[in-house]
Amino acid sequence: LRQKEVPEFNFFLEDKNIDQKIEEVYDRIRERADSQGLVTFTALLDKRTPLEMANCFIPLLFLVNRGKVNAWQEEWFGEIFISLLNRKE
């Protein structure tokens, strides 16, 4: 049998409390959403580095799971659209 070399994968998130990071991303969504409560994922990013994307995307998944926002993609690897579900908060 041939053995495959397994690449090392290091992934670091910002050193913050996850609940704090979720709230920061939610605040950013509310600030940058249009009058219909819509915003794109890339509009949430100040820099488009892989680390910043991960540090925004993971809290976004928590927000979707908690029913605060809805997120979808219309094409593979395309833009991610985000809508606020309860805009009265």
N, CA, C and O atoms as a CHARMM CRD file, in Angstrom:
* protein
*
  356
    1    1 LEU  N      0.82600  -1.20200   0.00000 PROA 1      0.00000
    2    1 LEU  CA     0.00000   0.00000   0.00000 PROA 1      0.00000
    3    1 LEU  C      0.86300   1.25500   0.00000 PROA 1      0.00000
    4    1 LEU  O      1.90100   1.32600   0.65800 PROA 1      0.00000
    5    2 ARG  N      0.40200   2.23200  -0.75300 PROA 2      0.00000
    6    2 ARG  CA     1.08500   3.53500  -0.73100 PROA 2      0.00000
    7    2 ARG  C      0.48000   4.38200   0.37300 PROA 2      0.00000
    8    2 ARG  O     -0.73800   4.47100   0.52500 PROA 2      0.00000
    9    3 GLN  N      1.34800   4.98700   1.12000 PROA 3      0.00000
   10    3 GLN  CA     0.85700   5.88000   2.15900 PROA 3      0.00000
   11    3 GLN  C      0.82100   7.30100   1.63200 PROA 3      0.00000
   12    3 GLN  O      1.76700   7.77500   1.00300 PROA 3      0.00000
   13    4 LYS  N     -0.26700   7.95500   1.89700 PROA 4      0.00000
   14    4 LYS  CA    -0.39200   9.34300   1.49100 PROA 4      0.00000
   15    4 LYS  C      0.05400  10.23300   2.63300 PROA 4      0.00000
   16    4 LYS  O     -0.20800   9.95600   3.80300 PROA 4      0.00000
   17    5 GLU  N      0.72100  11.28800   2.27200 PROA 5      0.00000
   18    5 GLU  CA     1.10600  12.25900   3.28400 PROA 5      0.00000
   19    5 GLU  C     -0.10400  13.14400   3.58000 PROA 5      0.00000
   20    5 GLU  O     -0.71900  13.69100   2.66400 PROA 5      0.00000
   21    6 VAL  N     -0.43600  13.27900   4.84100 PROA 6      0.00000
   22    6 VAL  CA    -1.57100  14.09100   5.24900 PROA 6      0.00000
   23    6 VAL  C     -1.06500  15.50700   5.51200 PROA 6      0.00000
   24    6 VAL  O     -0.19800  15.70700   6.36100 PROA 6      0.00000
   25    7 PRO  N     -1.59900  16.48400   4.79200 PROA 7      0.00000
   26    7 PRO  CA    -1.13100  17.85500   5.00900 PROA 7      0.00000
   27    7 PRO  C     -1.57200  18.36800   6.37200 PROA 7      0.00000
   28    7 PRO  O     -2.62900  18.00100   6.88500 PROA 7      0.00000
   29    8 GLU  N     -0.74800  19.20900   6.93500 PROA 8      0.00000
   30    8 GLU  CA    -1.08600  19.81200   8.21700 PROA 8      0.00000
   31    8 GLU  C     -1.99900  21.00900   7.95300 PROA 8      0.00000
   32    8 GLU  O     -1.73200  21.82100   7.06800 PROA 8      0.00000
   33    9 PHE  N     -3.05400  21.10600   8.71500 PROA 9      0.00000
   34    9 PHE  CA    -4.00900  22.19200   8.53700 PROA 9      0.00000
   35    9 PHE  C     -4.17500  22.90600   9.85800 PROA 9      0.00000
   36    9 PHE  O     -4.70700  22.34300  10.81400 PROA 9      0.00000
   37   10 ASN  N     -3.72400  24.13700   9.91400 PROA 10     0.00000
   38   10 ASN  CA    -3.87800  24.95300  11.11600 PROA 10     0.00000
   39   10 ASN  C     -4.91900  26.01400  10.85800 PROA 10     0.00000
   40   10 ASN  O     -4.90000  26.69000   9.82900 PROA 10     0.00000
   41   11 PHE  N     -5.81700  26.15200  11.79200 PROA 11     0.00000
   42   11 PHE  CA    -6.89900  27.11800  11.64600 PROA 11     0.00000
   43   11 PHE  C     -7.09100  27.81600  12.97700 PROA 11     0.00000
   44   11 PHE  O     -7.35500  27.16700  13.98800 PROA 11     0.00000
   45   12 PHE  N     -6.96000  29.12300  12.98500 PROA 12     0.00000
   46   12 PHE  CA    -7.07900  29.88300  14.22200 PROA 12     0.00000
   47   12 PHE  C     -8.17100  30.92900  14.08400 PROA 12     0.00000
   48   12 PHE  O     -8.21800  31.68400  13.11300 PROA 12     0.00000
   49   13 LEU  N     -9.03200  30.95500  15.06300 PROA 13     0.00000
   50   13 LEU  CA   -10.02800  32.01400  15.13700 PROA 13     0.00000
   51   13 LEU  C     -9.51400  33.07700  16.09000 PROA 13     0.00000
   52   13 LEU  O     -8.63500  32.82400  16.91400 PROA 13     0.00000
   53   14 GLU  N    -10.07600  34.27000  15.96600 PROA 14     0.00000
   54   14 GLU  CA    -9.68800  35.33500  16.87200 PROA 14     0.00000
   55   14 GLU  C     -9.89700  34.87800  18.30600 PROA 14     0.00000
   56   14 GLU  O    -10.79700  34.09400  18.60700 PROA 14     0.00000
   57   15 ASP  N     -9.05500  35.38000  19.16500 PROA 15     0.00000
   58   15 ASP  CA    -9.12000  35.01100  20.57200 PROA 15     0.00000
   59   15 ASP  C    -10.18700  35.84600  21.27800 PROA 15     0.00000
   60   15 ASP  O     -9.87200  36.76600  22.03200 PROA 15     0.00000
   61   16 LYS  N    -11.44200  35.51300  21.02400 PROA 16     0.00000
   62   16 LYS  CA   -12.56400  36.21900  21.64000 PROA 16     0.00000
   63   16 LYS  C    -13.61200  35.19700  22.05600 PROA 16     0.00000
   64   16 LYS  O    -13.65000  34.07600  21.54800 PROA 16     0.00000
   65   17 ASN  N    -14.44200  35.60100  22.96900 PROA 17     0.00000
   66   17 ASN  CA   -15.58300  34.80100  23.37000 PROA 17     0.00000
   67   17 ASN  C    -16.51100  34.67500  22.15800 PROA 17     0.00000
   68   17 ASN  O    -16.81800  35.67600  21.51100 PROA 17     0.00000
   69   18 ILE  N    -16.95600  33.46300  21.84700 PROA 18     0.00000
   70   18 ILE  CA   -17.77500  33.23500  20.65500 PROA 18     0.00000
   71   18 ILE  C    -19.07200  34.03500  20.71800 PROA 18     0.00000
   72   18 ILE  O    -19.52400  34.54300  19.69200 PROA 18     0.00000
   73   19 ASP  N    -19.68000  34.16100  21.89500 PROA 19     0.00000
   74   19 ASP  CA   -20.91500  34.94400  22.01000 PROA 19     0.00000
   75   19 ASP  C    -20.66200  36.41600  21.70000 PROA 19     0.00000
   76   19 ASP  O    -21.50400  37.07800  21.09200 PROA 19     0.00000
   77   20 GLN  N    -19.51600  36.92200  22.11200 PROA 20     0.00000
   78   20 GLN  CA   -19.14500  38.30100  21.80600 PROA 20     0.00000
   79   20 GLN  C    -18.95800  38.47200  20.30100 PROA 20     0.00000
   80   20 GLN  O    -19.41600  39.46200  19.73000 PROA 20     0.00000
   81   21 LYS  N    -18.29800  37.52900  19.66200 PROA 21     0.00000
   82   21 LYS  CA   -18.06100  37.60100  18.21700 PROA 21     0.00000
   83   21 LYS  C    -19.38100  37.50400  17.44800 PROA 21     0.00000
   84   21 LYS  O    -19.56800  38.20600  16.45400 PROA 21     0.00000
   85   22 ILE  N    -20.30100  36.63900  17.90000 PROA 22     0.00000
   86   22 ILE  CA   -21.61700  36.51400  17.26300 PROA 22     0.00000
   87   22 ILE  C    -22.34800  37.85600  17.33700 PROA 22     0.00000
   88   22 ILE  O    -22.94100  38.29300  16.35100 PROA 22     0.00000
   89   23 GLU  N    -22.30900  38.50200  18.48700 PROA 23     0.00000
   90   23 GLU  CA   -22.97500  39.79800  18.65400 PROA 23     0.00000
   91   23 GLU  C    -22.34000  40.86200  17.76500 PROA 23     0.00000
   92   23 GLU  O    -23.04600  41.69900  17.20200 PROA 23     0.00000
   93   24 GLU  N    -21.01800  40.83800  17.63500 PROA 24     0.00000
   94   24 GLU  CA   -20.32800  41.80000  16.77100 PROA 24     0.00000
   95   24 GLU  C    -20.75500  41.62300  15.30800 PROA 24     0.00000
   96   24 GLU  O    -20.99900  42.60800  14.61000 PROA 24     0.00000
   97   25 VAL  N    -20.84500  40.39000  14.85200 PROA 25     0.00000
   98   25 VAL  CA   -21.25400  40.13000  13.47100 PROA 25     0.00000
   99   25 VAL  C    -22.71700  40.52200  13.28000 PROA 25     0.00000
  100   25 VAL  O    -23.07500  41.08500  12.24500 PROA 25     0.00000
  101   26 TYR  N    -23.55900  40.23200  14.25900 PROA 26     0.00000
  102   26 TYR  CA   -24.96800  40.62200  14.17100 PROA 26     0.00000
  103   26 TYR  C    -25.10400  42.14600  14.10500 PROA 26     0.00000
  104   26 TYR  O    -25.90700  42.66100  13.32600 PROA 26     0.00000
  105   27 ASP  N    -24.33500  42.85900  14.90500 PROA 27     0.00000
  106   27 ASP  CA   -24.35600  44.32600  14.86500 PROA 27     0.00000
  107   27 ASP  C    -23.92600  44.83200  13.49100 PROA 27     0.00000
  108   27 ASP  O    -24.51500  45.77000  12.95200 PROA 27     0.00000
  109   28 ARG  N    -22.89400  44.20300  12.93000 PROA 28     0.00000
  110   28 ARG  CA   -22.40600  44.60300  11.61100 PROA 28     0.00000
  111   28 ARG  C    -23.47000  44.36100  10.53700 PROA 28     0.00000
  112   28 ARG  O    -23.63500  45.17000   9.62500 PROA 28     0.00000
  113   29 ILE  N    -24.19000  43.24300  10.65200 PROA 29     0.00000
  114   29 ILE  CA   -25.26900  42.95200   9.70100 PROA 29     0.00000
  115   29 ILE  C    -26.34700  44.03000   9.79400 PROA 29     0.00000
  116   29 ILE  O    -26.80100  44.54300   8.77100 PROA 29     0.00000
  117   30 ARG  N    -26.75500  44.37300  11.00700 PROA 30     0.00000
  118   30 ARG  CA   -27.79300  45.39200  11.18900 PROA 30     0.00000
  119   30 ARG  C    -27.34200  46.76800  10.68100 PROA 30     0.00000
  120   30 ARG  O    -28.13700  47.50800  10.10200 PROA 30     0.00000
  121   31 GLU  N    -26.07900  47.10200  10.89800 PROA 31     0.00000
  122   31 GLU  CA   -25.55200  48.39700  10.45800 PROA 31     0.00000
  123   31 GLU  C    -25.46200  48.49200   8.93700 PROA 31     0.00000
  124   31 GLU  O    -25.71500  49.55300   8.36600 PROA 31     0.00000
  125   32 ARG  N    -25.10400  47.39300   8.28100 PROA 32     0.00000
  126   32 ARG  CA   -24.81700  47.43600   6.84800 PROA 32     0.00000
  127   32 ARG  C    -25.97100  46.94900   5.96600 PROA 32     0.00000
  128   32 ARG  O    -25.88000  47.01300   4.74000 PROA 32     0.00000
  129   33 ALA  N    -27.03600  46.47000   6.57100 PROA 33     0.00000
  130   33 ALA  CA   -28.18500  45.99000   5.79600 PROA 33     0.00000
  131   33 ALA  C    -28.89700  47.16400   5.14000 PROA 33     0.00000
  132   33 ALA  O    -28.90600  48.27600   5.66800 PROA 33     0.00000
  133   34 ASP  N    -29.49500  46.89900   3.97900 PROA 34     0.00000
  134   34 ASP  CA   -30.25000  47.94500   3.29200 PROA 34     0.00000
  135   34 ASP  C    -31.63200  48.09800   3.93300 PROA 34     0.00000
  136   34 ASP  O    -31.91800  47.48200   4.96000 PROA 34     0.00000
  137   35 SER  N    -32.47500  48.91300   3.32500 PROA 35     0.00000
  138   35 SER  CA   -33.80100  49.20000   3.89200 PROA 35     0.00000
  139   35 SER  C    -34.69900  47.96600   3.94800 PROA 35     0.00000
  140   35 SER  O    -35.67700  47.94400   4.69700 PROA 35     0.00000
  141   36 GLN  N    -34.37300  46.93800   3.15900 PROA 36     0.00000
  142   36 GLN  CA   -35.13300  45.68700   3.17200 PROA 36     0.00000
  143   36 GLN  C    -34.54400  44.66400   4.14900 PROA 36     0.00000
  144   36 GLN  O    -35.06900  43.55800   4.27900 PROA 36     0.00000
  145   37 GLY  N    -33.45600  45.03000   4.83700 PROA 37     0.00000
  146   37 GLY  CA   -32.81800  44.11300   5.76900 PROA 37     0.00000
  147   37 GLY  C    -31.88900  43.12300   5.09700 PROA 37     0.00000
  148   37 GLY  O    -31.59800  42.06900   5.66100 PROA 37     0.00000
  149   38 LEU  N    -31.41500  43.44600   3.89200 PROA 38     0.00000
  150   38 LEU  CA   -30.53300  42.54800   3.14200 PROA 38     0.00000
  151   38 LEU  C    -29.11400  43.08300   3.10500 PROA 38     0.00000
  152   38 LEU  O    -28.89400  44.29200   3.04400 PROA 38     0.00000
  153   39 VAL  N    -28.15600  42.17300   3.14200 PROA 39     0.00000
  154   39 VAL  CA   -26.74200  42.52500   3.03500 PROA 39     0.00000
  155   39 VAL  C    -26.00200  41.32600   2.45600 PROA 39     0.00000
  156   39 VAL  O    -26.42700  40.18400   2.63400 PROA 39     0.00000
  157   40 THR  N    -24.90400  41.58200   1.76800 PROA 40     0.00000
  158   40 THR  CA   -24.08400  40.47800   1.26300 PROA 40     0.00000
  159   40 THR  C    -22.98100  40.17300   2.25800 PROA 40     0.00000
  160   40 THR  O    -22.57600  41.02800   3.04600 PROA 40     0.00000
  161   41 PHE  N    -22.50400  38.94400   2.20800 PROA 41     0.00000
  162   41 PHE  CA   -21.42600  38.53600   3.09800 PROA 41     0.00000
  163   41 PHE  C    -20.19000  39.40400   2.88900 PROA 41     0.00000
  164   41 PHE  O    -19.56700  39.83800   3.85800 PROA 41     0.00000
  165   42 THR  N    -19.83000  39.66100   1.63100 PROA 42     0.00000
  166   42 THR  CA   -18.62000  40.44400   1.38300 PROA 42     0.00000
  167   42 THR  C    -18.75500  41.88000   1.88600 PROA 42     0.00000
  168   42 THR  O    -17.74700  42.52200   2.18300 PROA 42     0.00000
  169   43 ALA  N    -19.97900  42.39300   1.98600 PROA 43     0.00000
  170   43 ALA  CA   -20.17800  43.73900   2.53100 PROA 43     0.00000
  171   43 ALA  C    -19.89100  43.78700   4.03100 PROA 43     0.00000
  172   43 ALA  O    -19.69800  44.86600   4.59200 PROA 43     0.00000
  173   44 LEU  N    -19.86100  42.63700   4.67500 PROA 44     0.00000
  174   44 LEU  CA   -19.56100  42.58200   6.10200 PROA 44     0.00000
  175   44 LEU  C    -18.06700  42.60100   6.37900 PROA 44     0.00000
  176   44 LEU  O    -17.64200  42.82700   7.51200 PROA 44     0.00000
  177   45 LEU  N    -17.27200  42.36400   5.34400 PROA 45     0.00000
  178   45 LEU  CA   -15.82400  42.23200   5.51300 PROA 45     0.00000
  179   45 LEU  C    -15.11800  43.55600   5.25900 PROA 45     0.00000
  180   45 LEU  O    -15.40100  44.24800   4.28000 PROA 45     0.00000
  181   46 ASP  N    -14.19600  43.90000   6.15100 PROA 46     0.00000
  182   46 ASP  CA   -13.35600  45.07100   5.92900 PROA 46     0.00000
  183   46 ASP  C    -12.14700  44.68700   5.07900 PROA 46     0.00000
  184   46 ASP  O    -11.70900  45.45400   4.22300 PROA 46     0.00000
  185   47 LYS  N    -11.61900  43.49800   5.32500 PROA 47     0.00000
  186   47 LYS  CA   -10.53700  42.92700   4.51800 PROA 47     0.00000
  187   47 LYS  C    -11.06500  41.58000   4.03800 PROA 47     0.00000
  188   47 LYS  O    -11.90100  40.97300   4.70800 PROA 47     0.00000
  189   48 ARG  N    -10.61100  41.12300   2.93300 PROA 48     0.00000
  190   48 ARG  CA   -11.09700  39.83000   2.44200 PROA 48     0.00000
  191   48 ARG  C    -10.05400  38.75000   2.62000 PROA 48     0.00000
  192   48 ARG  O     -9.75200  38.00600   1.68700 PROA 48     0.00000
  193   49 THR  N     -9.50600  38.66400   3.81300 PROA 49     0.00000
  194   49 THR  CA    -8.52600  37.62500   4.09700 PROA 49     0.00000
  195   49 THR  C     -9.26100  36.35300   4.51400 PROA 49     0.00000
  196   49 THR  O    -10.37500  36.42700   5.03300 PROA 49     0.00000
  197   50 PRO  N     -8.65600  35.19800   4.29800 PROA 50     0.00000
  198   50 PRO  CA    -9.29900  33.94800   4.74200 PROA 50     0.00000
  199   50 PRO  C     -9.62700  33.95200   6.23600 PROA 50     0.00000
  200   50 PRO  O    -10.67400  33.44600   6.64000 PROA 50     0.00000
  201   51 LEU  N     -8.74600  34.51400   7.05200 PROA 51     0.00000
  202   51 LEU  CA    -8.99600  34.54600   8.48900 PROA 51     0.00000
  203   51 LEU  C    -10.19700  35.42100   8.82400 PROA 51     0.00000
  204   51 LEU  O    -11.02800  35.04200   9.64900 PROA 51     0.00000
  205   52 GLU  N    -10.29700  36.58800   8.19200 PROA 52     0.00000
  206   52 GLU  CA   -11.45400  37.44400   8.46300 PROA 52     0.00000
  207   52 GLU  C    -12.74400  36.78500   7.97700 PROA 52     0.00000
  208   52 GLU  O    -13.77900  36.87700   8.63700 PROA 52     0.00000
  209   53 MET  N    -12.68000  36.12400   6.82900 PROA 53     0.00000
  210   53 MET  CA   -13.87400  35.43800   6.31800 PROA 53     0.00000
  211   53 MET  C    -14.34300  34.36700   7.29700 PROA 53     0.00000
  212   53 MET  O    -15.53800  34.25800   7.57300 PROA 53     0.00000
  213   54 ALA  N    -13.41300  33.58000   7.81900 PROA 54     0.00000
  214   54 ALA  CA   -13.77000  32.53300   8.78300 PROA 54     0.00000
  215   54 ALA  C    -14.31500  33.13900  10.06800 PROA 54     0.00000
  216   54 ALA  O    -15.28200  32.63500  10.63900 PROA 54     0.00000
  217   55 ASN  N    -13.68700  34.22600  10.52300 PROA 55     0.00000
  218   55 ASN  CA   -14.12200  34.86700  11.75800 PROA 55     0.00000
  219   55 ASN  C    -15.46800  35.56100  11.61500 PROA 55     0.00000
  220   55 ASN  O    -16.08000  35.92700  12.61900 PROA 55     0.00000
  221   56 CYS  N    -15.93400  35.74600  10.40100 PROA 56     0.00000
  222   56 CYS  CA   -17.26900  36.29800  10.16500 PROA 56     0.00000
  223   56 CYS  C    -18.26500  35.18000   9.83600 PROA 56     0.00000
  224   56 CYS  O    -19.41900  35.22200  10.26200 PROA 56     0.00000
  225   57 PHE  N    -17.80700  34.18400   9.07800 PROA 57     0.00000
  226   57 PHE  CA   -18.70700  33.12600   8.61400 PROA 57     0.00000
  227   57 PHE  C    -19.18200  32.22300   9.75700 PROA 57     0.00000
  228   57 PHE  O    -20.35900  31.86600   9.81700 PROA 57     0.00000
  229   58 ILE  N    -18.29100  31.86100  10.64500 PROA 58     0.00000
  230   58 ILE  CA   -18.67700  30.95800  11.74700 PROA 58     0.00000
  231   58 ILE  C    -19.74300  31.60600  12.63600 PROA 58     0.00000
  232   58 ILE  O    -20.74900  30.96000  12.92800 PROA 58     0.00000
  233   59 PRO  N    -19.56300  32.86000  13.08000 PROA 59     0.00000
  234   59 PRO  CA   -20.66100  33.50100  13.82900 PROA 59     0.00000
  235   59 PRO  C    -21.94200  33.62500  13.00600 PROA 59     0.00000
  236   59 PRO  O    -23.04100  33.54100  13.55500 PROA 59     0.00000
  237   60 LEU  N    -21.80900  33.82300  11.69100 PROA 60     0.00000
  238   60 LEU  CA   -22.99100  33.88300  10.83100 PROA 60     0.00000
  239   60 LEU  C    -23.78100  32.57900  10.90600 PROA 60     0.00000
  240   60 LEU  O    -25.01100  32.60000  10.95800 PROA 60     0.00000
  241   61 LEU  N    -23.08500  31.45600  10.91300 PROA 61     0.00000
  242   61 LEU  CA   -23.76900  30.15600  11.03300 PROA 61     0.00000
  243   61 LEU  C    -24.53900  30.05700  12.34700 PROA 61     0.00000
  244   61 LEU  O    -25.64900  29.52500  12.37700 PROA 61     0.00000
  245   62 PHE  N    -23.96200  30.56200  13.42500 PROA 62     0.00000
  246   62 PHE  CA   -24.66100  30.57400  14.71200 PROA 62     0.00000
  247   62 PHE  C    -25.91500  31.45100  14.62800 PROA 62     0.00000
  248   62 PHE  O    -26.96500  31.08700  15.15700 PROA 62     0.00000
  249   63 LEU  N    -25.80500  32.60400  13.96400 PROA 63     0.00000
  250   63 LEU  CA   -26.95700  33.50500  13.83200 PROA 63     0.00000
  251   63 LEU  C    -28.07800  32.85800  13.02400 PROA 63     0.00000
  252   63 LEU  O    -29.25400  33.02100  13.35200 PROA 63     0.00000
  253   64 VAL  N    -27.72200  32.13300  11.98100 PROA 64     0.00000
  254   64 VAL  CA   -28.72700  31.40200  11.19800 PROA 64     0.00000
  255   64 VAL  C    -29.39100  30.35600  12.08200 PROA 64     0.00000
  256   64 VAL  O    -30.61500  30.23100  12.09800 PROA 64     0.00000
  257   65 ASN  N    -28.57800  29.60700  12.81500 PROA 65     0.00000
  258   65 ASN  CA   -29.09500  28.55300  13.68700 PROA 65     0.00000
  259   65 ASN  C    -30.00600  29.11000  14.77500 PROA 65     0.00000
  260   65 ASN  O    -30.96600  28.44800  15.17100 PROA 65     0.00000
  261   66 ARG  N    -29.72600  30.29800  15.25600 PROA 66     0.00000
  262   66 ARG  CA   -30.53100  30.92500  16.31500 PROA 66     0.00000
  263   66 ARG  C    -31.75800  31.65700  15.77100 PROA 66     0.00000
  264   66 ARG  O    -32.53800  32.21200  16.54500 PROA 66     0.00000
  265   67 GLY  N    -31.93500  31.66200  14.45400 PROA 67     0.00000
  266   67 GLY  CA   -33.10200  32.28400  13.85800 PROA 67     0.00000
  267   67 GLY  C    -33.05100  33.79800  13.79000 PROA 67     0.00000
  268   67 GLY  O    -34.09100  34.44300  13.65700 PROA 67     0.00000
  269   68 LYS  N    -31.86300  34.37700  13.87800 PROA 68     0.00000
  270   68 LYS  CA   -31.71200  35.83700  13.80200 PROA 68     0.00000
  271   68 LYS  C    -31.62200  36.31600  12.36200 PROA 68     0.00000
  272   68 LYS  O    -32.09100  37.40500  12.03300 PROA 68     0.00000
  273   69 VAL  N    -31.01300  35.49600  11.49900 PROA 69     0.00000
  274   69 VAL  CA   -30.84800  35.84900  10.08800 PROA 69     0.00000
  275   69 VAL  C    -31.09200  34.62000   9.22600 PROA 69     0.00000
  276   69 VAL  O    -31.07900  33.48500   9.70200 PROA 69     0.00000
  277   70 ASN  N    -31.31600  34.88300   7.94500 PROA 70     0.00000
  278   70 ASN  CA   -31.37300  33.82300   6.95100 PROA 70     0.00000
  279   70 ASN  C    -30.20600  34.07600   6.00800 PROA 70     0.00000
  280   70 ASN  O    -29.87300  35.23000   5.73900 PROA 70     0.00000
  281   71 ALA  N    -29.58100  33.02000   5.50200 PROA 71     0.00000
  282   71 ALA  CA   -28.46100  33.16800   4.57400 PROA 71     0.00000
  283   71 ALA  C    -28.60700  32.13900   3.46300 PROA 71     0.00000
  284   71 ALA  O    -29.00800  30.99900   3.70000 PROA 71     0.00000
  285   72 TRP  N    -28.27000  32.56600   2.23100 PROA 72     0.00000
  286   72 TRP  CA   -28.36400  31.65100   1.09100 PROA 72     0.00000
  287   72 TRP  C    -27.38400  32.06800   0.00900 PROA 72     0.00000
  288   72 TRP  O    -26.89400  33.19600  -0.03500 PROA 72     0.00000
  289   73 GLN  N    -27.12300  31.10000  -0.86200 PROA 73     0.00000
  290   73 GLN  CA   -26.28300  31.31200  -2.03300 PROA 73     0.00000
  291   73 GLN  C    -27.07000  30.90300  -3.25100 PROA 73     0.00000
  292   73 GLN  O    -27.74600  29.87500  -3.24100 PROA 73     0.00000
  293   74 GLU  N    -26.99000  31.68700  -4.29000 PROA 74     0.00000
  294   74 GLU  CA   -27.72400  31.35400  -5.50800 PROA 74     0.00000
  295   74 GLU  C    -26.89700  30.50900  -6.46600 PROA 74     0.00000
  296   74 GLU  O    -27.44800  29.87300  -7.36400 PROA 74     0.00000
  297   75 GLU  N    -25.57300  30.49400  -6.28300 PROA 75     0.00000
  298   75 GLU  CA   -24.71700  29.64100  -7.10100 PROA 75     0.00000
  299   75 GLU  C    -23.50700  29.20500  -6.27300 PROA 75     0.00000
  300   75 GLU  O    -23.08500  29.90500  -5.35300 PROA 75     0.00000
  301   76 TRP  N    -22.96100  28.04500  -6.61400 PROA 76     0.00000
  302   76 TRP  CA   -21.79800  27.52100  -5.91500 PROA 76     0.00000
  303   76 TRP  C    -20.67800  28.54800  -5.92200 PROA 76     0.00000
  304   76 TRP  O    -20.36800  29.12800  -6.96300 PROA 76     0.00000
  305   77 PHE  N    -20.08200  28.76900  -4.78500 PROA 77     0.00000
  306   77 PHE  CA   -18.97200  29.69800  -4.61200 PROA 77     0.00000
  307   77 PHE  C    -19.35200  31.13700  -4.96000 PROA 77     0.00000
  308   77 PHE  O    -18.48000  31.98900  -5.12600 PROA 77     0.00000
  309   78 GLY  N    -20.64100  31.40400  -5.07000 PROA 78     0.00000
  310   78 GLY  CA   -21.11400  32.75400  -5.34700 PROA 78     0.00000
  311   78 GLY  C    -21.29000  33.54100  -4.05800 PROA 78     0.00000
  312   78 GLY  O    -20.94500  33.08200  -2.96900 PROA 78     0.00000
  313   79 GLU  N    -21.82600  34.71600  -4.21400 PROA 79     0.00000
  314   79 GLU  CA   -22.06700  35.59500  -3.07600 PROA 79     0.00000
  315   79 GLU  C    -23.05300  34.95100  -2.10100 PROA 79     0.00000
  316   79 GLU  O    -23.97000  34.23900  -2.50900 PROA 79     0.00000
  317   80 ILE  N    -22.85600  35.20600  -0.83800 PROA 80     0.00000
  318   80 ILE  CA   -23.78600  34.77100   0.20600 PROA 80     0.00000
  319   80 ILE  C    -24.66100  35.97900   0.54500 PROA 80     0.00000
  320   80 ILE  O    -24.15000  37.05700   0.84700 PROA 80     0.00000
  321   81 PHE  N    -25.97100  35.79200   0.49300 PROA 81     0.00000
  322   81 PHE  CA   -26.92500  36.84300   0.81700 PROA 81     0.00000
  323   81 PHE  C    -27.46000  36.58900   2.22000 PROA 81     0.00000
  324   81 PHE  O    -27.69300  35.44600   2.61300 PROA 81     0.00000
  325   82 ILE  N    -27.64800  37.65900   2.96100 PROA 82     0.00000
  326   82 ILE  CA   -28.09300  37.55900   4.35400 PROA 82     0.00000
  327   82 ILE  C    -29.28500  38.49100   4.52900 PROA 82     0.00000
  328   82 ILE  O    -29.26300  39.63600   4.07600 PROA 82     0.00000
  329   83 SER  N    -30.32500  37.98900   5.19100 PROA 83     0.00000
  330   83 SER  CA   -31.47300  38.84600   5.50400 PROA 83     0.00000
  331   83 SER  C    -31.76500  38.76700   6.99800 PROA 83     0.00000
  332   83 SER  O    -31.71200  37.69800   7.60600 PROA 83     0.00000
  333   84 LEU  N    -32.07100  39.90900   7.56400 PROA 84     0.00000
  334   84 LEU  CA   -32.47500  39.96400   8.97200 PROA 84     0.00000
  335   84 LEU  C    -33.87500  39.39400   9.09200 PROA 84     0.00000
  336   84 LEU  O    -34.74600  39.71100   8.28200 PROA 84     0.00000
  337   85 LEU  N    -34.10100  38.56000  10.09000 PROA 85     0.00000
  338   85 LEU  CA   -35.41200  37.96300  10.26500 PROA 85     0.00000
  339   85 LEU  C    -36.28700  38.75100  11.22000 PROA 85     0.00000
  340   85 LEU  O    -37.50800  38.77800  11.06000 PROA 85     0.00000
  341   86 ASN  N    -35.68900  39.38600  12.20200 PROA 86     0.00000
  342   86 ASN  CA   -36.47200  40.18600  13.14500 PROA 86     0.00000
  343   86 ASN  C    -35.83300  41.56400  13.21100 PROA 86     0.00000
  344   86 ASN  O    -34.91900  41.79000  14.00400 PROA 86     0.00000
  345   87 ARG  N    -36.30800  42.48100  12.38700 PROA 87     0.00000
  346   87 ARG  CA   -35.67300  43.79000  12.25600 PROA 87     0.00000
  347   87 ARG  C    -36.07800  44.76100  13.34800 PROA 87     0.00000
  348   87 ARG  O    -35.62400  45.90600  13.34300 PROA 87     0.00000
  349   88 LYS  N    -36.91500  44.34200  14.28100 PROA 88     0.00000
  350   88 LYS  CA   -37.37300  45.23500  15.34300 PROA 88     0.00000
  351   88 LYS  C    -36.40100  45.29400  16.51900 PROA 88     0.00000
  352   88 LYS  O    -36.52500  46.16400  17.38100 PROA 88     0.00000
  353   89 GLU  N    -35.43000  44.37200  16.56200 PROA 89     0.00000
  354   89 GLU  CA   -34.48800  44.35700  17.69000 PROA 89     0.00000
  355   89 GLU  C    -33.55300  45.54000  17.65800 PROA 89     0.00000
  356   89 GLU  O    -32.70000  45.67700  18.53500 PROA 89     0.00000
